[in-house]
């Protein structure tokens, strides 16, 4: 049974790894769009031309939002999330796994489910769902030549969904360590000993 669950967890890990590595290109694109926006504003003023647009300014924060919202599963998988290391420094791997398992099951997974539940209606309304159940127009930026809001709001759902999947994968791995199925320091967040700072 645990072997099957670990296979599921490895598949989720692979998805989070792929998404996380893909986001590095979005960071570069965000920087490039931001650089263009700044240069276009100043050069446009100098030349007396309108080189910048609200669409490109919004694209910059859309790209940042994508990077921010979709990187949480990768951060969790890598163990780069905030932890209280000084409390667990002398704990065994099994004890760390048990505490992490219950923290994930009692706090992180319900948080993701709550995030999905609270976000569904605003996202559907952004896509044009009306109170009577019919569909109208997408939500559009109030700024001239702005971008539609519905796609970027949908990313909130995707982000919570991916984080929920990774939380389930982490819980499986923690439980496997607690059961003694994974030997040694196989916790996902285990790090090499660092030399003391001097």
mmCIF file of C-alpha atoms in Angstrom:
data_model
loop_
_atom_site.group_PDB
_atom_site.id
_atom_site.type_symbol
_atom_site.label_atom_id
_atom_site.label_comp_id
_atom_site.label_asym_id
_atom_site.label_seq_id
_atom_site.Cartn_x
_atom_site.Cartn_y
_atom_site.Cartn_z
ATOM 1 C CA UNK A 1 0.000 0.000 0.000
ATOM 2 C CA UNK A 2 2.742 2.479 0.960
ATOM 3 C CA UNK A 3 4.634 1.613 -2.240
ATOM 4 C CA UNK A 4 1.612 2.622 -4.306
ATOM 5 C CA UNK A 5 1.171 5.828 -2.341
ATOM 6 C CA UNK A 6 4.867 6.635 -2.782
ATOM 7 C CA UNK A 7 4.485 6.172 -6.547
ATOM 8 C CA UNK A 8 1.621 8.697 -6.479
ATOM 9 C CA UNK A 9 3.795 11.015 -4.402
ATOM 10 C CA UNK A 10 6.688 10.709 -6.879
ATOM 11 C CA UNK A 11 4.342 11.579 -9.768
ATOM 12 C CA UNK A 12 3.149 14.696 -7.913
ATOM 13 C CA UNK A 13 6.772 15.574 -7.094
ATOM 14 C CA UNK A 14 7.659 15.322 -10.791
ATOM 15 C CA UNK A 15 4.793 17.674 -11.682
ATOM 16 C CA UNK A 16 5.832 20.213 -9.028
ATOM 17 C CA UNK A 17 9.450 19.973 -10.157
ATOM 18 C CA UNK A 18 8.491 20.576 -13.794
ATOM 19 C CA UNK A 19 6.265 23.556 -12.924
ATOM 20 C CA UNK A 20 8.928 25.019 -10.616
ATOM 21 C CA UNK A 21 11.694 24.750 -13.192
ATOM 22 C CA UNK A 22 9.455 26.158 -15.929
ATOM 23 C CA UNK A 23 8.775 29.233 -13.796
ATOM 24 C CA UNK A 24 12.429 30.287 -14.043
ATOM 25 C CA UNK A 25 11.720 31.325 -17.643
ATOM 26 C CA UNK A 26 8.775 33.403 -16.456
ATOM 27 C CA UNK A 27 11.090 35.278 -14.095
ATOM 28 C CA UNK A 28 13.322 36.202 -17.035
ATOM 29 C CA UNK A 29 10.310 37.232 -19.105
ATOM 30 C CA UNK A 30 8.977 39.342 -16.198
ATOM 31 C CA UNK A 31 12.319 41.131 -15.943
ATOM 32 C CA UNK A 32 12.396 41.728 -19.701
ATOM 33 C CA UNK A 33 8.843 43.149 -19.752
ATOM 34 C CA UNK A 34 9.614 45.319 -16.707
ATOM 35 C CA UNK A 35 12.801 46.606 -18.331
ATOM 36 C CA UNK A 36 10.902 47.438 -21.511
ATOM 37 C CA UNK A 37 8.175 49.233 -19.531
ATOM 38 C CA UNK A 38 10.698 51.441 -17.744
ATOM 39 C CA UNK A 39 12.686 52.205 -20.904
ATOM 40 C CA UNK A 40 9.528 52.861 -22.953
ATOM 41 C CA UNK A 41 8.256 55.326 -20.367
ATOM 42 C CA UNK A 42 11.446 57.409 -20.315
ATOM 43 C CA UNK A 43 12.281 57.171 -24.017
ATOM 44 C CA UNK A 44 8.633 57.869 -24.878
ATOM 45 C CA UNK A 45 8.694 61.040 -22.775
ATOM 46 C CA UNK A 46 11.935 62.120 -24.406
ATOM 47 C CA UNK A 47 10.577 61.536 -27.936
ATOM 48 C CA UNK A 48 7.060 62.713 -27.167
ATOM 49 C CA UNK A 49 5.600 59.301 -28.097
ATOM 50 C CA UNK A 50 3.390 56.850 -26.231
ATOM 51 C CA UNK A 51 5.595 53.721 -26.225
ATOM 52 C CA UNK A 52 4.269 52.151 -23.020
ATOM 53 C CA UNK A 53 0.793 50.701 -22.547
ATOM 54 C CA UNK A 54 -1.406 49.575 -19.687
ATOM 55 C CA UNK A 55 -1.500 46.122 -21.253
ATOM 56 C CA UNK A 56 2.267 45.719 -20.913
ATOM 57 C CA UNK A 57 2.260 47.088 -17.369
ATOM 58 C CA UNK A 58 -0.482 44.617 -16.431
ATOM 59 C CA UNK A 59 1.364 41.829 -18.246
ATOM 60 C CA UNK A 60 4.306 42.454 -15.943
ATOM 61 C CA UNK A 61 2.280 41.915 -12.791
ATOM 62 C CA UNK A 62 0.410 38.994 -14.406
ATOM 63 C CA UNK A 63 3.756 37.271 -14.990
ATOM 64 C CA UNK A 64 4.850 38.036 -11.426
ATOM 65 C CA UNK A 65 1.542 36.664 -10.119
ATOM 66 C CA UNK A 66 1.996 33.461 -12.133
ATOM 67 C CA UNK A 67 5.488 32.994 -10.708
ATOM 68 C CA UNK A 68 4.343 33.742 -7.164
ATOM 69 C CA UNK A 69 1.187 31.611 -7.145
ATOM 70 C CA UNK A 70 2.571 28.578 -8.970
ATOM 71 C CA UNK A 71 5.900 28.337 -7.124
ATOM 72 C CA UNK A 72 4.493 27.275 -3.730
ATOM 73 C CA UNK A 73 4.304 23.536 -4.560
ATOM 74 C CA UNK A 74 7.932 23.585 -5.750
ATOM 75 C CA UNK A 75 9.015 25.440 -2.603
ATOM 76 C CA UNK A 76 7.193 22.896 -0.424
ATOM 77 C CA UNK A 77 8.721 19.967 -2.304
ATOM 78 C CA UNK A 78 12.222 21.420 -1.962
ATOM 79 C CA UNK A 79 11.728 22.015 1.764
ATOM 80 C CA UNK A 80 12.461 25.724 1.313
ATOM 81 C CA UNK A 81 9.325 26.742 3.206
ATOM 82 C CA UNK A 82 9.618 28.404 6.600
ATOM 83 C CA UNK A 83 10.223 25.927 9.411
ATOM 84 C CA UNK A 84 11.029 26.162 13.103
ATOM 85 C CA UNK A 85 14.399 24.444 12.792
ATOM 86 C CA UNK A 86 15.685 25.251 16.270
ATOM 87 C CA UNK A 87 12.848 23.182 17.791
ATOM 88 C CA UNK A 88 13.428 20.108 15.671
ATOM 89 C CA UNK A 89 17.226 20.243 15.460
ATOM 90 C CA UNK A 90 17.702 17.282 17.820
ATOM 91 C CA UNK A 91 14.623 15.295 16.854
ATOM 92 C CA UNK A 92 14.844 11.954 15.092
ATOM 93 C CA UNK A 93 13.701 11.653 11.485
ATOM 94 C CA UNK A 94 10.633 9.696 12.623
ATOM 95 C CA UNK A 95 9.593 12.393 15.086
ATOM 96 C CA UNK A 96 10.118 15.145 12.494
ATOM 97 C CA UNK A 97 8.050 13.126 10.032
ATOM 98 C CA UNK A 98 5.219 12.648 12.524
ATOM 99 C CA UNK A 99 5.058 16.357 13.428
ATOM 100 C CA UNK A 100 5.276 17.335 9.737
ATOM 101 C CA UNK A 101 2.587 14.794 8.831
ATOM 102 C CA UNK A 102 0.103 16.161 11.380
ATOM 103 C CA UNK A 103 0.976 19.747 10.524
ATOM 104 C CA UNK A 104 0.311 19.015 6.854
ATOM 105 C CA UNK A 105 -2.913 17.076 7.471
ATOM 106 C CA UNK A 106 -4.368 19.433 10.087
ATOM 107 C CA UNK A 107 -3.259 22.793 8.714
ATOM 108 C CA UNK A 108 -1.878 22.850 5.161
ATOM 109 C CA UNK A 109 -4.396 20.547 3.458
ATOM 110 C CA UNK A 110 -7.446 22.249 5.073
ATOM 111 C CA UNK A 111 -5.941 25.649 4.179
ATOM 112 C CA UNK A 112 -5.691 24.596 0.509
ATOM 113 C CA UNK A 113 -9.240 23.197 0.492
ATOM 114 C CA UNK A 114 -10.544 26.398 2.099
ATOM 115 C CA UNK A 115 -8.600 28.483 -0.443
ATOM 116 C CA UNK A 116 -10.170 26.541 -3.314
ATOM 117 C CA UNK A 117 -13.653 26.801 -1.825
ATOM 118 C CA UNK A 118 -13.430 30.548 -1.203
ATOM 119 C CA UNK A 119 -11.920 31.252 -4.639
ATOM 120 C CA UNK A 120 -14.260 29.286 -6.923
ATOM 121 C CA UNK A 121 -17.172 31.759 -6.993
ATOM 122 C CA UNK A 122 -15.087 34.919 -7.562
ATOM 123 C CA UNK A 123 -13.246 33.161 -10.399
ATOM 124 C CA UNK A 124 -16.495 31.996 -12.018
ATOM 125 C CA UNK A 125 -17.942 35.501 -11.672
ATOM 126 C CA UNK A 126 -14.799 36.865 -13.299
ATOM 127 C CA UNK A 127 -15.421 34.532 -16.239
ATOM 128 C CA UNK A 128 -18.909 36.021 -16.535
ATOM 129 C CA UNK A 129 -21.174 33.860 -14.355
ATOM 130 C CA UNK A 130 -24.192 35.964 -13.457
ATOM 131 C CA UNK A 131 -26.381 35.557 -10.313
ATOM 132 C CA UNK A 132 -29.169 33.982 -12.400
ATOM 133 C CA UNK A 133 -26.792 31.227 -13.608
ATOM 134 C CA UNK A 134 -26.305 32.578 -17.121
ATOM 135 C CA UNK A 135 -23.006 33.736 -18.545
ATOM 136 C CA UNK A 136 -22.097 37.281 -19.463
ATOM 137 C CA UNK A 137 -18.854 39.015 -20.406
ATOM 138 C CA UNK A 138 -15.455 38.338 -18.842
ATOM 139 C CA UNK A 139 -14.131 40.729 -16.273
ATOM 140 C CA UNK A 140 -11.850 43.202 -18.043
ATOM 141 C CA UNK A 141 -9.352 45.646 -16.630
ATOM 142 C CA UNK A 142 -10.808 49.077 -15.932
ATOM 143 C CA UNK A 143 -7.698 50.647 -17.509
ATOM 144 C CA UNK A 144 -7.609 51.484 -21.196
ATOM 145 C CA UNK A 145 -6.007 48.671 -23.252
ATOM 146 C CA UNK A 146 -5.840 46.540 -20.087
ATOM 147 C CA UNK A 147 -5.922 42.754 -20.003
ATOM 148 C CA UNK A 148 -8.817 40.465 -19.059
ATOM 149 C CA UNK A 149 -8.902 39.598 -15.351
ATOM 150 C CA UNK A 150 -10.513 36.141 -15.578
ATOM 151 C CA UNK A 151 -7.422 34.165 -16.704
ATOM 152 C CA UNK A 152 -5.147 35.563 -13.991
ATOM 153 C CA UNK A 153 -7.798 35.031 -11.309
ATOM 154 C CA UNK A 154 -8.082 31.409 -12.454
ATOM 155 C CA UNK A 155 -4.406 30.951 -11.631
ATOM 156 C CA UNK A 156 -5.322 31.340 -7.940
ATOM 157 C CA UNK A 157 -7.375 28.141 -8.261
ATOM 158 C CA UNK A 158 -4.577 26.380 -10.118
ATOM 159 C CA UNK A 159 -2.057 27.484 -7.483
ATOM 160 C CA UNK A 160 -4.181 26.189 -4.597
ATOM 161 C CA UNK A 161 -4.846 22.960 -6.515
ATOM 162 C CA UNK A 162 -1.147 22.306 -7.151
ATOM 163 C CA UNK A 163 -0.278 23.181 -3.548
ATOM 164 C CA UNK A 164 -2.960 20.748 -2.341
ATOM 165 C CA UNK A 165 -1.499 17.988 -4.524
ATOM 166 C CA UNK A 166 2.011 18.643 -3.204
ATOM 167 C CA UNK A 167 0.717 18.711 0.389
ATOM 168 C CA UNK A 168 -0.795 15.253 -0.160
ATOM 169 C CA UNK A 169 2.533 14.052 -1.612
ATOM 170 C CA UNK A 170 4.393 15.438 1.410
ATOM 171 C CA UNK A 171 1.948 13.767 3.819
ATOM 172 C CA UNK A 172 2.519 10.431 2.069
ATOM 173 C CA UNK A 173 6.301 10.805 2.361
ATOM 174 C CA UNK A 174 6.091 11.839 6.019
ATOM 175 C CA UNK A 175 3.868 8.870 6.796
ATOM 176 C CA UNK A 176 6.276 6.521 5.005
ATOM 177 C CA UNK A 177 9.166 7.811 7.124
ATOM 178 C CA UNK A 178 7.104 7.441 10.307
ATOM 179 C CA UNK A 179 6.278 3.836 9.367
ATOM 180 C CA UNK A 180 9.965 3.145 8.883
ATOM 181 C CA UNK A 181 9.491 2.557 5.184
ATOM 182 C CA UNK A 182 12.034 5.195 4.203
ATOM 183 C CA UNK A 183 15.346 4.745 5.966
ATOM 184 C CA UNK A 184 17.785 7.379 7.174
ATOM 185 C CA UNK A 185 17.329 11.106 6.619
ATOM 186 C CA UNK A 186 14.999 10.773 3.668
ATOM 187 C CA UNK A 187 12.740 13.623 4.686
ATOM 188 C CA UNK A 188 12.182 15.941 1.720
ATOM 189 C CA UNK A 189 13.445 18.944 3.651
ATOM 190 C CA UNK A 190 16.584 17.279 5.042
ATOM 191 C CA UNK A 191 19.592 19.454 4.420
ATOM 192 C CA UNK A 192 23.299 18.855 4.660
ATOM 193 C CA UNK A 193 25.035 20.022 7.814
ATOM 194 C CA UNK A 194 26.320 23.543 7.314
ATOM 195 C CA UNK A 195 29.467 24.790 9.039
ATOM 196 C CA UNK A 196 28.813 27.236 11.877
ATOM 197 C CA UNK A 197 28.885 30.927 11.028
ATOM 198 C CA UNK A 198 31.899 32.747 12.384
#
